[in-house]
Every structure is written in C-alpha cells, then in structure tokens.
Short mmCIF file of C-alpha atoms (C1' of nucleotides) in Angstrom, two decimals:
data_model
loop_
_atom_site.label_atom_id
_atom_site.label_comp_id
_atom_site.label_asym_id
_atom_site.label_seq_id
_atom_site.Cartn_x
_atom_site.Cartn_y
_atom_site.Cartn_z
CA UNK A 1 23.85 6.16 -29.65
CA UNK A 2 22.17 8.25 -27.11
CA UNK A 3 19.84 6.59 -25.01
CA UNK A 4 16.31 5.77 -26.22
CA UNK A 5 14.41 9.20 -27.16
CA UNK A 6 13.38 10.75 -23.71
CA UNK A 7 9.97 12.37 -24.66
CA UNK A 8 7.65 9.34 -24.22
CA UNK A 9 9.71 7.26 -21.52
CA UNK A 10 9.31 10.65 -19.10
CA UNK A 11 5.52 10.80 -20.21
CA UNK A 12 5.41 7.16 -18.99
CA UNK A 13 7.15 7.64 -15.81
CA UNK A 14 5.20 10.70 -15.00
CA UNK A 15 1.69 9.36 -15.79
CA UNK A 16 2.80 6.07 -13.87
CA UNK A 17 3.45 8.16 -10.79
CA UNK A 18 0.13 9.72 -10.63
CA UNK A 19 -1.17 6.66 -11.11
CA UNK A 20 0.47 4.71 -8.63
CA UNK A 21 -0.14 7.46 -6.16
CA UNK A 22 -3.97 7.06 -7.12
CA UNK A 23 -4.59 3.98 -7.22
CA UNK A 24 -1.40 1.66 -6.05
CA UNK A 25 0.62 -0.41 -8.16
CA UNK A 26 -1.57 -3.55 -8.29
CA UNK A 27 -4.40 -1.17 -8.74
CA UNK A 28 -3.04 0.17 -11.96
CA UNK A 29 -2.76 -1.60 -15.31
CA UNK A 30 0.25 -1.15 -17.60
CA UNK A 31 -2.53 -0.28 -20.60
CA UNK A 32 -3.92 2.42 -18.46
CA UNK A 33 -0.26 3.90 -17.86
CA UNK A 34 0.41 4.09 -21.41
CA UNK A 35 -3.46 5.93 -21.80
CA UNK A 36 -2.34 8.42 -19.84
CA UNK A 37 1.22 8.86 -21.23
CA UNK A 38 -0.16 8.90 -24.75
CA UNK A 39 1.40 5.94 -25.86
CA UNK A 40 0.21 2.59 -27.20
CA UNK A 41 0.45 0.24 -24.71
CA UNK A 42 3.35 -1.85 -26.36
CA UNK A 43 5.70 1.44 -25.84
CA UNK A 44 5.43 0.88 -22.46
CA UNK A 45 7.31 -2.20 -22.95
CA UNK A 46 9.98 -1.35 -25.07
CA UNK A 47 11.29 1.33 -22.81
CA UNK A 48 10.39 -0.97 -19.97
CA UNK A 49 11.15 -5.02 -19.65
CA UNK A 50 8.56 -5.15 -17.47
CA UNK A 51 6.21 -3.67 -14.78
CA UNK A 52 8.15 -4.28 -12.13
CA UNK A 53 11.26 -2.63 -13.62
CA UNK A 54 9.32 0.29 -14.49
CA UNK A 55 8.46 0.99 -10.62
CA UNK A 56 11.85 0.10 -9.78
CA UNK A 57 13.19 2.86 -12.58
CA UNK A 58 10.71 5.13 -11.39
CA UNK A 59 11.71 5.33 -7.69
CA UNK A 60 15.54 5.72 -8.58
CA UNK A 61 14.14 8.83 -10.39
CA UNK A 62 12.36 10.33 -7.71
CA UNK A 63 14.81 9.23 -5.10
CA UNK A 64 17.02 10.91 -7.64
CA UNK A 65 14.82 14.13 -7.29
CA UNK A 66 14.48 14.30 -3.38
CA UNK A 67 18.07 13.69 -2.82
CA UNK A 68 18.66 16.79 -5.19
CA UNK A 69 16.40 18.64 -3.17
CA UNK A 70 17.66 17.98 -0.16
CA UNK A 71 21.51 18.81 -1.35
CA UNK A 72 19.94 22.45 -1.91
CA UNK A 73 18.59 22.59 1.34
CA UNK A 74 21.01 21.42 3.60
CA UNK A 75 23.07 24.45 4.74
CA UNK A 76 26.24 22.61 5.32
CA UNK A 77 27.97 26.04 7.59
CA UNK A 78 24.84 26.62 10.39
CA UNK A 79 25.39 24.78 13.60
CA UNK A 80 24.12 21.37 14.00
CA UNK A 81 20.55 22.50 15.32
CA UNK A 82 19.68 25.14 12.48
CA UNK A 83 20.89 22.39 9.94
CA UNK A 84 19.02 20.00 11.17
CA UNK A 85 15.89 22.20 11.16
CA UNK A 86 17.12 23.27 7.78
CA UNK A 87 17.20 20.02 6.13
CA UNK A 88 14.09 18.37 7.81
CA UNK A 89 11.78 21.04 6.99
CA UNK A 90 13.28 21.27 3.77
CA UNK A 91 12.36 17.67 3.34
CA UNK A 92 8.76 17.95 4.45
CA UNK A 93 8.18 20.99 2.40
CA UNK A 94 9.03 19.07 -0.48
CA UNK A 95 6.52 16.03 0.39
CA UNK A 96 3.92 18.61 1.09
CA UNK A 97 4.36 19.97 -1.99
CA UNK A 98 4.84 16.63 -4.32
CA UNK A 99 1.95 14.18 -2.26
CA UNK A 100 2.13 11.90 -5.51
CA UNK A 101 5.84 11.19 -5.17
CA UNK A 102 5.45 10.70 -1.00
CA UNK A 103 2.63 8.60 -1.68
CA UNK A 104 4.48 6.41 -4.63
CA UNK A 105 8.08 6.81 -2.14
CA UNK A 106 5.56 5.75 1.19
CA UNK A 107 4.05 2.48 -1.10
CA UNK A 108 7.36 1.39 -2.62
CA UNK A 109 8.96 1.16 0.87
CA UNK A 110 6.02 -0.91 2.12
CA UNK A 111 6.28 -3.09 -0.98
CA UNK A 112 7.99 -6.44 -1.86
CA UNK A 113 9.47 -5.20 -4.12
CA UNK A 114 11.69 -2.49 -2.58
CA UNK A 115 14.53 -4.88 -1.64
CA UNK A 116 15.74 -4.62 1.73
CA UNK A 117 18.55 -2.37 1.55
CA UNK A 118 17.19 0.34 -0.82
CA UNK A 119 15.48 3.16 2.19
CA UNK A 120 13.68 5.08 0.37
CA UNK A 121 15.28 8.47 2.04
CA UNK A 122 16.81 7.57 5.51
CA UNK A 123 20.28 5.48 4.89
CA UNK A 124 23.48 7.02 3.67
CA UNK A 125 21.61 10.28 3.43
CA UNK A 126 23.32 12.88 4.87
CA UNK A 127 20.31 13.53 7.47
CA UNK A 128 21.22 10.11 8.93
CA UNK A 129 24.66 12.37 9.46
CA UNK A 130 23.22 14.87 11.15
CA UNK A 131 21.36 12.81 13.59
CA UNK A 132 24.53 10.97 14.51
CA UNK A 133 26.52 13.67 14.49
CA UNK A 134 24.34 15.32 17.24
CA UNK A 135 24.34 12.10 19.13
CA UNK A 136 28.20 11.90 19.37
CA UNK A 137 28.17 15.67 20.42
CA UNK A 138 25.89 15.34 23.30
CA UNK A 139 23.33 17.58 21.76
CA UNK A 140 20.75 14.24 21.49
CA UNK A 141 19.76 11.58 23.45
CA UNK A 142 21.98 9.09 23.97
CA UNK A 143 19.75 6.52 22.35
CA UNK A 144 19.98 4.00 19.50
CA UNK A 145 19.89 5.56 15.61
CA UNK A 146 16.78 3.55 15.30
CA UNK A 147 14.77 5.29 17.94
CA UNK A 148 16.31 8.92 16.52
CA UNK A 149 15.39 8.29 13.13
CA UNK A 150 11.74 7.19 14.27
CA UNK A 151 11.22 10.27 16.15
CA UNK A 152 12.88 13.01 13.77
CA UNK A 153 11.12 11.23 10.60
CA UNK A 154 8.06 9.96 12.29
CA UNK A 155 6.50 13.23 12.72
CA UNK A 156 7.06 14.45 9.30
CA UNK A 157 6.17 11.52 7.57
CA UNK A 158 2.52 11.64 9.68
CA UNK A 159 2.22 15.06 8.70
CA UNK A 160 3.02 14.32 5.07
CA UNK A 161 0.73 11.72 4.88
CA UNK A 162 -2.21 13.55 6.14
CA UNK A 163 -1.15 16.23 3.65
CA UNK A 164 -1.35 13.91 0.47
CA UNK A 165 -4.03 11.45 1.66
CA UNK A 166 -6.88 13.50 2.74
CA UNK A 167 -5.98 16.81 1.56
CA UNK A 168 -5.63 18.41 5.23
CA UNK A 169 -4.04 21.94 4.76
CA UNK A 170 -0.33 22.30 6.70
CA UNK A 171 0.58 25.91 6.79
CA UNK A 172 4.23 26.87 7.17
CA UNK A 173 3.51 27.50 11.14
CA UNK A 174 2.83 23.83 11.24
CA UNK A 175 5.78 22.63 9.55
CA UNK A 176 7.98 25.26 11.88
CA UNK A 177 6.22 23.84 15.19
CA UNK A 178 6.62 20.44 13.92
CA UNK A 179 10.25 20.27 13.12
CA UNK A 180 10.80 22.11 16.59
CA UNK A 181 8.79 19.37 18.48
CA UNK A 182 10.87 16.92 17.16
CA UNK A 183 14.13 18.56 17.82
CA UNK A 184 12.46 18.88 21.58
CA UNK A 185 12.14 15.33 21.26
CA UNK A 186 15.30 14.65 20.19
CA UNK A 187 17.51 16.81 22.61
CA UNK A 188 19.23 15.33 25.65
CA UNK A 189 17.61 17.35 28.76
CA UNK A 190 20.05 20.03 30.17
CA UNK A 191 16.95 22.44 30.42
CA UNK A 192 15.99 24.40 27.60
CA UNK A 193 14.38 28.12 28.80
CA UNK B 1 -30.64 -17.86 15.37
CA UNK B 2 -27.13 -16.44 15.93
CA UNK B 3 -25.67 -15.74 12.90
CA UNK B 4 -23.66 -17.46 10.12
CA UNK B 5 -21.35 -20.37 12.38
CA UNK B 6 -18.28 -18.56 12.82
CA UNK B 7 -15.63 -21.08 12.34
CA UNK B 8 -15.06 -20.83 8.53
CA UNK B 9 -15.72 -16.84 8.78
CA UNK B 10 -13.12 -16.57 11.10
CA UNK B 11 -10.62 -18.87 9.31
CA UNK B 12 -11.48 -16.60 6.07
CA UNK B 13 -10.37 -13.28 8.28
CA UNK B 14 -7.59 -14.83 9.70
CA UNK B 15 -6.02 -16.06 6.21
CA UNK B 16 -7.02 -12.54 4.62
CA UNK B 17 -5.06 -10.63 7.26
CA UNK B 18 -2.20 -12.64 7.05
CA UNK B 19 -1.81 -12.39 3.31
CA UNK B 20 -3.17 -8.85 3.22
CA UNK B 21 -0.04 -8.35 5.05
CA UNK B 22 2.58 -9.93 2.86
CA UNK B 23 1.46 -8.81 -0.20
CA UNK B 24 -1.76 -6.35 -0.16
CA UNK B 25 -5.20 -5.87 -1.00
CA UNK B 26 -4.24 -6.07 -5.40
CA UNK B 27 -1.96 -8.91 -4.88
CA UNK B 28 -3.68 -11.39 -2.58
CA UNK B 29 -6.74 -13.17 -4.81
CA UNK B 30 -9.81 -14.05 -3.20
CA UNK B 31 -9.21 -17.89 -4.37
CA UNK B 32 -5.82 -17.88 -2.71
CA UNK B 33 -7.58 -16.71 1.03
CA UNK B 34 -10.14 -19.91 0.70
CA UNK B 35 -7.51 -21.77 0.08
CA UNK B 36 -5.39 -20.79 2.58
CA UNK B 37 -8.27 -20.62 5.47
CA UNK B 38 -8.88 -24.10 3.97
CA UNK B 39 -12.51 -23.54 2.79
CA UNK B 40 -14.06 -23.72 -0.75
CA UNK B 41 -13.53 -20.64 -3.40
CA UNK B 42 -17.22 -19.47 -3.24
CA UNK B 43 -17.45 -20.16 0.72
CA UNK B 44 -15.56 -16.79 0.71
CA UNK B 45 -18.69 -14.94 -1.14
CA UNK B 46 -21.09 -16.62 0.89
CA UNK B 47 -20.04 -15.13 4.25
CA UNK B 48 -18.97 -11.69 2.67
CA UNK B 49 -20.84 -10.43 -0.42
CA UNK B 50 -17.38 -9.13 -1.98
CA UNK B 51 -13.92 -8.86 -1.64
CA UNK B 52 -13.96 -5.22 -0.58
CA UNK B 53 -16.65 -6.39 1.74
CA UNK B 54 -14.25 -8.68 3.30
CA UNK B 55 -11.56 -6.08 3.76
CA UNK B 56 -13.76 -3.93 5.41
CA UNK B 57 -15.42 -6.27 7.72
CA UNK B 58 -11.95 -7.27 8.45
CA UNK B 59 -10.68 -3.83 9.21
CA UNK B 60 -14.06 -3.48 11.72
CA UNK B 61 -12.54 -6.67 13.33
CA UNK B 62 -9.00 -5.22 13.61
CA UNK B 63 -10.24 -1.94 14.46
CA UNK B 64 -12.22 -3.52 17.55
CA UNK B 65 -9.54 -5.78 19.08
CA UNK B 66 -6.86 -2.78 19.23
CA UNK B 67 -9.41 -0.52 21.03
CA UNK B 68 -10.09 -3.56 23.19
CA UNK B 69 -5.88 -3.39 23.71
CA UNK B 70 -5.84 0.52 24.46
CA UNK B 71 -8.61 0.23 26.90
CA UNK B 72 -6.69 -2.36 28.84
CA UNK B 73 -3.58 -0.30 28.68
CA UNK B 74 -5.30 3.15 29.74
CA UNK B 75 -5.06 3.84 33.28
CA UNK B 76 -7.58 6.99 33.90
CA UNK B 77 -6.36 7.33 37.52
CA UNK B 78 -3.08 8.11 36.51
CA UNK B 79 -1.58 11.78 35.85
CA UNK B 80 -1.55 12.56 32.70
CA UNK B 81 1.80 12.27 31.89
CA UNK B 82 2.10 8.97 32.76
CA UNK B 83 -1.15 8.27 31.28
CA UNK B 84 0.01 9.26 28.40
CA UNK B 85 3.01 6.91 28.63
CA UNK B 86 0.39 4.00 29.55
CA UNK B 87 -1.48 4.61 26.45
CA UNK B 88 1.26 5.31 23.79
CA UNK B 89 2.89 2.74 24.81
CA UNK B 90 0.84 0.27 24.98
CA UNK B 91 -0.24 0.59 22.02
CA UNK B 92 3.15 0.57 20.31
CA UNK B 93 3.29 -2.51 22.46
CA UNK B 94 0.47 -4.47 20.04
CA UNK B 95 1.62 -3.05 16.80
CA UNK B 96 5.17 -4.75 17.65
CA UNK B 97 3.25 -7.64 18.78
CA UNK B 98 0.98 -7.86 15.77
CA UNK B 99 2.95 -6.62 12.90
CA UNK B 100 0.01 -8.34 10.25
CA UNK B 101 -2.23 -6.37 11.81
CA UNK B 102 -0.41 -2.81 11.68
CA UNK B 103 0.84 -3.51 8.31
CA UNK B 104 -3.39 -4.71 7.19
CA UNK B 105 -3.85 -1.25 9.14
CA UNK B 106 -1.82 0.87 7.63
CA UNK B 107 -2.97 -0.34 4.20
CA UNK B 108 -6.61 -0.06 4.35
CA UNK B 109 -5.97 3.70 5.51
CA UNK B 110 -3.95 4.57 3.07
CA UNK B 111 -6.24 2.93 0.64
CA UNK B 112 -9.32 4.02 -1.59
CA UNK B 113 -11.57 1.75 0.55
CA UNK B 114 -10.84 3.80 3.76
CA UNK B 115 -13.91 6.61 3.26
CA UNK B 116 -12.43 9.48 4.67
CA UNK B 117 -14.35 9.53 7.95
CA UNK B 118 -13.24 6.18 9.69
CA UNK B 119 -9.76 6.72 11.28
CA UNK B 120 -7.79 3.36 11.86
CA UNK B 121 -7.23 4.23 15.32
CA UNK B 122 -6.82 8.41 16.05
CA UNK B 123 -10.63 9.73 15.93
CA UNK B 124 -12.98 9.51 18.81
CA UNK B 125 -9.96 7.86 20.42
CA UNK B 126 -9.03 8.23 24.26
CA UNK B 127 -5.72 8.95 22.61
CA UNK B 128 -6.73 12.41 21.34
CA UNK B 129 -8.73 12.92 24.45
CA UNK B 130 -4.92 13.02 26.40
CA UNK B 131 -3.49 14.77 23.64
CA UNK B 132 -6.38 17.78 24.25
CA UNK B 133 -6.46 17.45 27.66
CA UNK B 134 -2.68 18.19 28.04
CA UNK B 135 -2.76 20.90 25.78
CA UNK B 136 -5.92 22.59 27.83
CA UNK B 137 -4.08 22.62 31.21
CA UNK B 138 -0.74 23.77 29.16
CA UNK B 139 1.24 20.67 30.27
CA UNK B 140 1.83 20.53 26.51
CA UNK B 141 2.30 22.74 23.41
CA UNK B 142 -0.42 25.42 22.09
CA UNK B 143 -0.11 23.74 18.59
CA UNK B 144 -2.83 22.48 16.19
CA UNK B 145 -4.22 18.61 17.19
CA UNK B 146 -2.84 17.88 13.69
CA UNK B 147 0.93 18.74 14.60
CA UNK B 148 0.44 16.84 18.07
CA UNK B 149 -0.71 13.86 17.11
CA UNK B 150 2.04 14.00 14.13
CA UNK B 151 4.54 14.41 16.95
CA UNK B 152 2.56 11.87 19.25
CA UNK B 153 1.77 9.28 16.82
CA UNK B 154 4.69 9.68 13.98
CA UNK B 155 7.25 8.16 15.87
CA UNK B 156 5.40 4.97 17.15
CA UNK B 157 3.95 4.34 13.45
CA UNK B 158 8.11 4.70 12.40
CA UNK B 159 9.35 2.39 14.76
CA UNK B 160 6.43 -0.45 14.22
CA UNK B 161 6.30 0.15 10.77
CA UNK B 162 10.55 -0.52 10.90
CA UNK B 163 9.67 -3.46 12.95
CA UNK B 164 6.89 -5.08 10.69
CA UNK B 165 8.45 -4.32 7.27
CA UNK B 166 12.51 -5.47 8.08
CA UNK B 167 11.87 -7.43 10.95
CA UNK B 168 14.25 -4.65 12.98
CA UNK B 169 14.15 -6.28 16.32
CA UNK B 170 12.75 -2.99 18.92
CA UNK B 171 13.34 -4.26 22.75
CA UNK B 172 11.59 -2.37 26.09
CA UNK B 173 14.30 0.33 26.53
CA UNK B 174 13.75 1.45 23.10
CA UNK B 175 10.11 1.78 23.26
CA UNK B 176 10.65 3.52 26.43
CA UNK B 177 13.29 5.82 24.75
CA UNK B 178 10.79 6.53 21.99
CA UNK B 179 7.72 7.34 24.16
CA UNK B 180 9.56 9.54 26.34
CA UNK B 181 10.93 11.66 23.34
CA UNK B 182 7.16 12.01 22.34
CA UNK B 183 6.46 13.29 25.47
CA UNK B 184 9.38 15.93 25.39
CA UNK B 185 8.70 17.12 21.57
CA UNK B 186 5.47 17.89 23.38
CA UNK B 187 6.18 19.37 26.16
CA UNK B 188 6.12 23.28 26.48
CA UNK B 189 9.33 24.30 26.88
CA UNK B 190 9.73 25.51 30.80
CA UNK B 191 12.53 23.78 31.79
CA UNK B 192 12.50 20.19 32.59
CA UNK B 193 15.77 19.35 34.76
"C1'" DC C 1 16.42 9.41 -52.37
"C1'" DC C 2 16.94 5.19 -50.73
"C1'" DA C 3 18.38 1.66 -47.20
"C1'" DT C 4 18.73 0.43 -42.83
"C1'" DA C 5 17.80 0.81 -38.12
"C1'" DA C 6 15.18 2.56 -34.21
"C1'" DA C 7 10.90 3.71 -32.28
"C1'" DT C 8 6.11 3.00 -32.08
"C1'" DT C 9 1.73 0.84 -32.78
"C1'" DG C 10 -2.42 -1.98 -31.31
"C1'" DA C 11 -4.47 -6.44 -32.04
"C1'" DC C 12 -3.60 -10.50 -29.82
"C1'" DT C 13 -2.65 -14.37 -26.14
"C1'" DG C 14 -2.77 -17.27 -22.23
"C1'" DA C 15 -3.12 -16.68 -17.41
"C1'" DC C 16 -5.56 -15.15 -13.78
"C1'" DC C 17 -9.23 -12.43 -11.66
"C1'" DA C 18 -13.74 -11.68 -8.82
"C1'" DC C 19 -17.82 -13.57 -8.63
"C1'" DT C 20 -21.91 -17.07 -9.77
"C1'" DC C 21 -24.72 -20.95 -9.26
"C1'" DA C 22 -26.57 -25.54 -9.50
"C1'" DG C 23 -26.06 -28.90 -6.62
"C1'" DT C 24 -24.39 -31.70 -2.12
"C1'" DC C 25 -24.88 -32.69 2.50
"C1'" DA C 26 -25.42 -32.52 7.65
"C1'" DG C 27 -28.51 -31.45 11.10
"C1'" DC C 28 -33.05 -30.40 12.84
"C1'" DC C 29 -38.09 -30.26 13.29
"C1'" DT C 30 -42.35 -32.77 13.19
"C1'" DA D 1 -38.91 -41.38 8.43
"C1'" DG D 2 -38.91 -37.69 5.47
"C1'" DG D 3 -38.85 -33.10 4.26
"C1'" DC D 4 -36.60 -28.62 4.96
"C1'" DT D 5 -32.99 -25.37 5.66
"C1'" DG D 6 -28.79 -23.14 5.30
"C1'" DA D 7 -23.71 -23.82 5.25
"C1'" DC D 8 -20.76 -25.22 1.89
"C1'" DT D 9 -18.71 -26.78 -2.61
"C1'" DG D 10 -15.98 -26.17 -6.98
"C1'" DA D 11 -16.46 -26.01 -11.91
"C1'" DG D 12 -17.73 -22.41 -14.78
"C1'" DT D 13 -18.11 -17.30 -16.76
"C1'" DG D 14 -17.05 -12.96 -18.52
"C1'" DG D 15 -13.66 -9.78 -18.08
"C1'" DT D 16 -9.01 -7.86 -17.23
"C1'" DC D 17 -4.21 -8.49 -16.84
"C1'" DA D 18 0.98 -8.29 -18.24
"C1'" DG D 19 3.45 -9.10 -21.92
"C1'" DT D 20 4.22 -10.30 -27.33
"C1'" DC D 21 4.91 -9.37 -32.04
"C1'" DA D 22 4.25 -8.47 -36.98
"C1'" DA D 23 3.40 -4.42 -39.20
"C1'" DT D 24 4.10 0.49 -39.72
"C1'" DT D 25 6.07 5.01 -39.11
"C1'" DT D 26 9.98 7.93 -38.13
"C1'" DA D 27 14.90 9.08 -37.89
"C1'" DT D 28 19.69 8.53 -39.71
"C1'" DG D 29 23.36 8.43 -42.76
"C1'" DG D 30 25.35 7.56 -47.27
#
DNA sequence: CCATAAATTGACTGACCACTCAGTCAGCCT
DNA sequence: AGGCTGACTGAGTGGTCAGTCAATTTATGG
C-alpha cells in the first residue's frame, strides 16, 4: 500500500521549486519540470492531477519545512523579548539561507491560487502568539495585529527579498540589527536607555 | 509631429496594468489586453514592438506618476523627522490608493525583466536621501542603508501588499501607527519619553 | 517463473500563445 | 480631386502549452 514510490515525486517537487523560484509558475512548463527531475514528462502527471495541484502540494511541503524550523527555534522558556528575537531571526536566517523556497513562499502568497485563508507563515503560527502576547502585556504598542505583523515581518521579508533576488550579502550583524529595529519599532515607549 | 496619438496607447497601458494585476505578466495574453482596452490584437504590436516592451514602458509610466506622488508629499522645509513621516507616508498613502499599481510594481521587480539596476522606487530616491541624512546627524541608527530601508520600507510594502492582495481594509490611524513604528525601529536608542 | 498490478515512458493532441502582415480607412497636403 | 501617410485591423502562422494514453518496464506475491 504505501504511498506512490517517493524517489521521483521529491525529484519533481524539488526541481519544480527551483524552477518556480527562477522563472515563476507561468514562466515554467510542466515538460521542463520533469527535464530537470529526470522524468518523462507524463510522470509528472501521474504523481500530480495537475499543475496547479502540484504548486499547491509543493507549498504544504515547504510550509511543512519552515514551520519545522521554526518549532526548533522558538525557545519556548526566555522572556517574551529574547523569544521573540529568537524566533524572528530564526525565521529570516532560514529565508536567507533557502532564497528558492522564500521566493516560491513570496509568489504563492501573491498568487490566485493561494486561497485566501492559507498565509503562507503569519496565521496560527505561534509568532502571531508572541506578538499578541506582548500586546496584552504592555510590552507593544497598543495597536491593531495588522499593523504589528506589518512591522515585525515587513523588515525581514525586505531583507529576505533583497537576499534571494539580487544576491545582496546580509551578514549575521545585519540580521541582529534588523530584528532589534523592529522590536524598537514594536515596543510601547516607556524609554529604553 | 508629436508622436503616435495617445488615446489607444494609453487604453493599451491602462488594460495591461489592470490585468497585470489580477493575474501577472505569464497569465495575462497580449490578445486579452487589446481586447480589453478595446483595440485590435495587432494594434498592441504597433505601439509597443513586444510584450516585454509593453511591460516595461508600462513600468516607466508607473515609475513616473509615483515619483510625481512623493514629490507632492515631500515637504523639504520640514525637520526631518517629520519629513520623514511626510514622505513614508505618503507614499503608503498611493500604494493603498492604487493597489494595481503596487501589485504591477511589485511584480516587475521581482521579475526577470527588472535588470538589476532600475529600482521600482528606492534608488536615487529622496527617500534614501532622508534615510542618509538621519543617519549622518545620528538622529537614527549607525546601521547599513540595506537594514534601514528594510526597517523603513518593509513595513509599508506589508501593510499595502495586505491591503492589495485580501482587500484588508487599512484606515488613517493605522498608517499613522505604522509610520511611527518605522520611525522608532530607527531611532537610536537615547531615550524617547 | 509467471501473472498481475503499479510505475514510468514519450509521442501525441487540441488549445492557446506572441507576433506578422496584407490590406482598410480617415485625414491632410497640394 | 486625388494621392499619400500612418494609425489601425484581424485572420493567419509557427511554436509552445498542459494534459492524455497506449505501450513498456519494474515491482510484488503466489
């Protein structure tokens, strides 16, 4: 029973990120996918009813793999400040270090094809928590979840994007300054040295 | 002389951006824009000589009536914090305003048809101009121009891009909210009441 | 060792694509 | 008037696309 033998499904999925990241979805012809993977190009359909359902498997698997990144860097005991420096860095560290899956994550989101309730990192993840859990204990602005998401994810995904569109080095000094900028940004002013 | 009558040229750009939008540069054919802008198929290849022609002539377009926006919204007289405020803001103002074009924006940057040197709205900018100048007279932090305009431009990109994609409504106090947090994840930290 | 099923192949199909071009037509100059 | 020009038209062209399917190979179990 098992499912359907792993080896070339992965090799599809993983030459269909690249891909994607490359070159978009539009951009990139099913034949092309199953080029790179190694396959013939009918494979490609029988894991896969369609196109469509292949970009919609793929993103549950990388979703799949951030969310399993971020459960290892989320340090669940630290106050609420080191955690959320923690887990935001942790995220952009893994962005910076995977541009193809930010770029497919970043183009999936945008599409019409990401249906409107699937975020692509943001809802019922636990740094939503952490944002609101700082907000009830007076440690954040007083503002709506909308405006605290935009400016603790805004900055990373800018910096992420630079990262894996035009190659612009981001040493780990960045990311540090960065993540502190936003917590700045975030914070409700009682003075801060 | 003057050049080709603009009427149909226009309708072509206006019908391109507005399907650009919806469903991107792969997924909007050149047949369905002359339709749209109500014009003949090849009317389309007489006033542009290709389809990528037409996306970047329409970028040039886009490009010149948001620097047209910022200029009205910059007010040089000002300190620069609230310069700053001015600018940011205002132009968060016409990306909420114009979500076809941020979203035909953000595309063409992210795409292979952006050549690396033209920025859709960050280089030669009066925006980095503030950005530098703030950092020079220390009102702001001694960090690379990468991290500030991350921090500076991240979370106004989130919040339109949250506005133009799910139709999240984003009223005055939360663009106020948002602007003001950039300001404070810039800030070096001395205190600020 | 064979039978059956599962996985894989690649030639094929009809739809759609960007782009072409021979021709129409309104306006303008003389 | 009549010829000229340049904006405009839309049927046509070669090529590419997602998806199909009959044939073939590979795995499984009796």
């Amino acid at each position: 029973m098992s499912r359907h033998s792993p080896a070339k499904r992965e090799s599809l999925l993983h030459a269909a990120l690249e891909l994607f990241a490359e070159q978009g979805f539009a951009g990139t012809s099913t034949a092309l996918i199953a080029k790179k993977a190694g396959v013939a190009s009918g494979t490609l359909f029988f894991h896969f009813n369609s196109k469509d359902e292949l970009i919609h498997a793929l993103f549950q698997d990388v979703r799949a793999r951030i969310e399993a990144h971020l459960r290892a860097s989320l340090a669940a005991d630290l106050p609420l400040p080191e955690r959320f420096a923690s887990a935001f860095a942790g995220l952009l560290h893994y962005f910076l270090d995977h541009p193809a899956e930010f770029k497919f994550v970043e183009q999936y989101h945008f599409s019409p094809l990401c249906a409107r309730q699937d975020e692509p990192y943001r809802d019922h993840s636990p740094l939503r928590a952490i944002l609101l859990a700082a907000r009830e204990k007076g440690l954040v602005k007083d503002a709506p979840i909308l405006v605290l998401e935009a400016v603790a994810f805004g900055p990373l995904v800018a910096l992420a994007k630079e990262h894996a569109n035009r190659q612009t080095p981001v040493d780990e000094s960045m990311v540090r300054q960065t993540i502190a900028a936003c917590w700045d940004g975030l914070q409700s002013r009682h003075c801060a040295v």
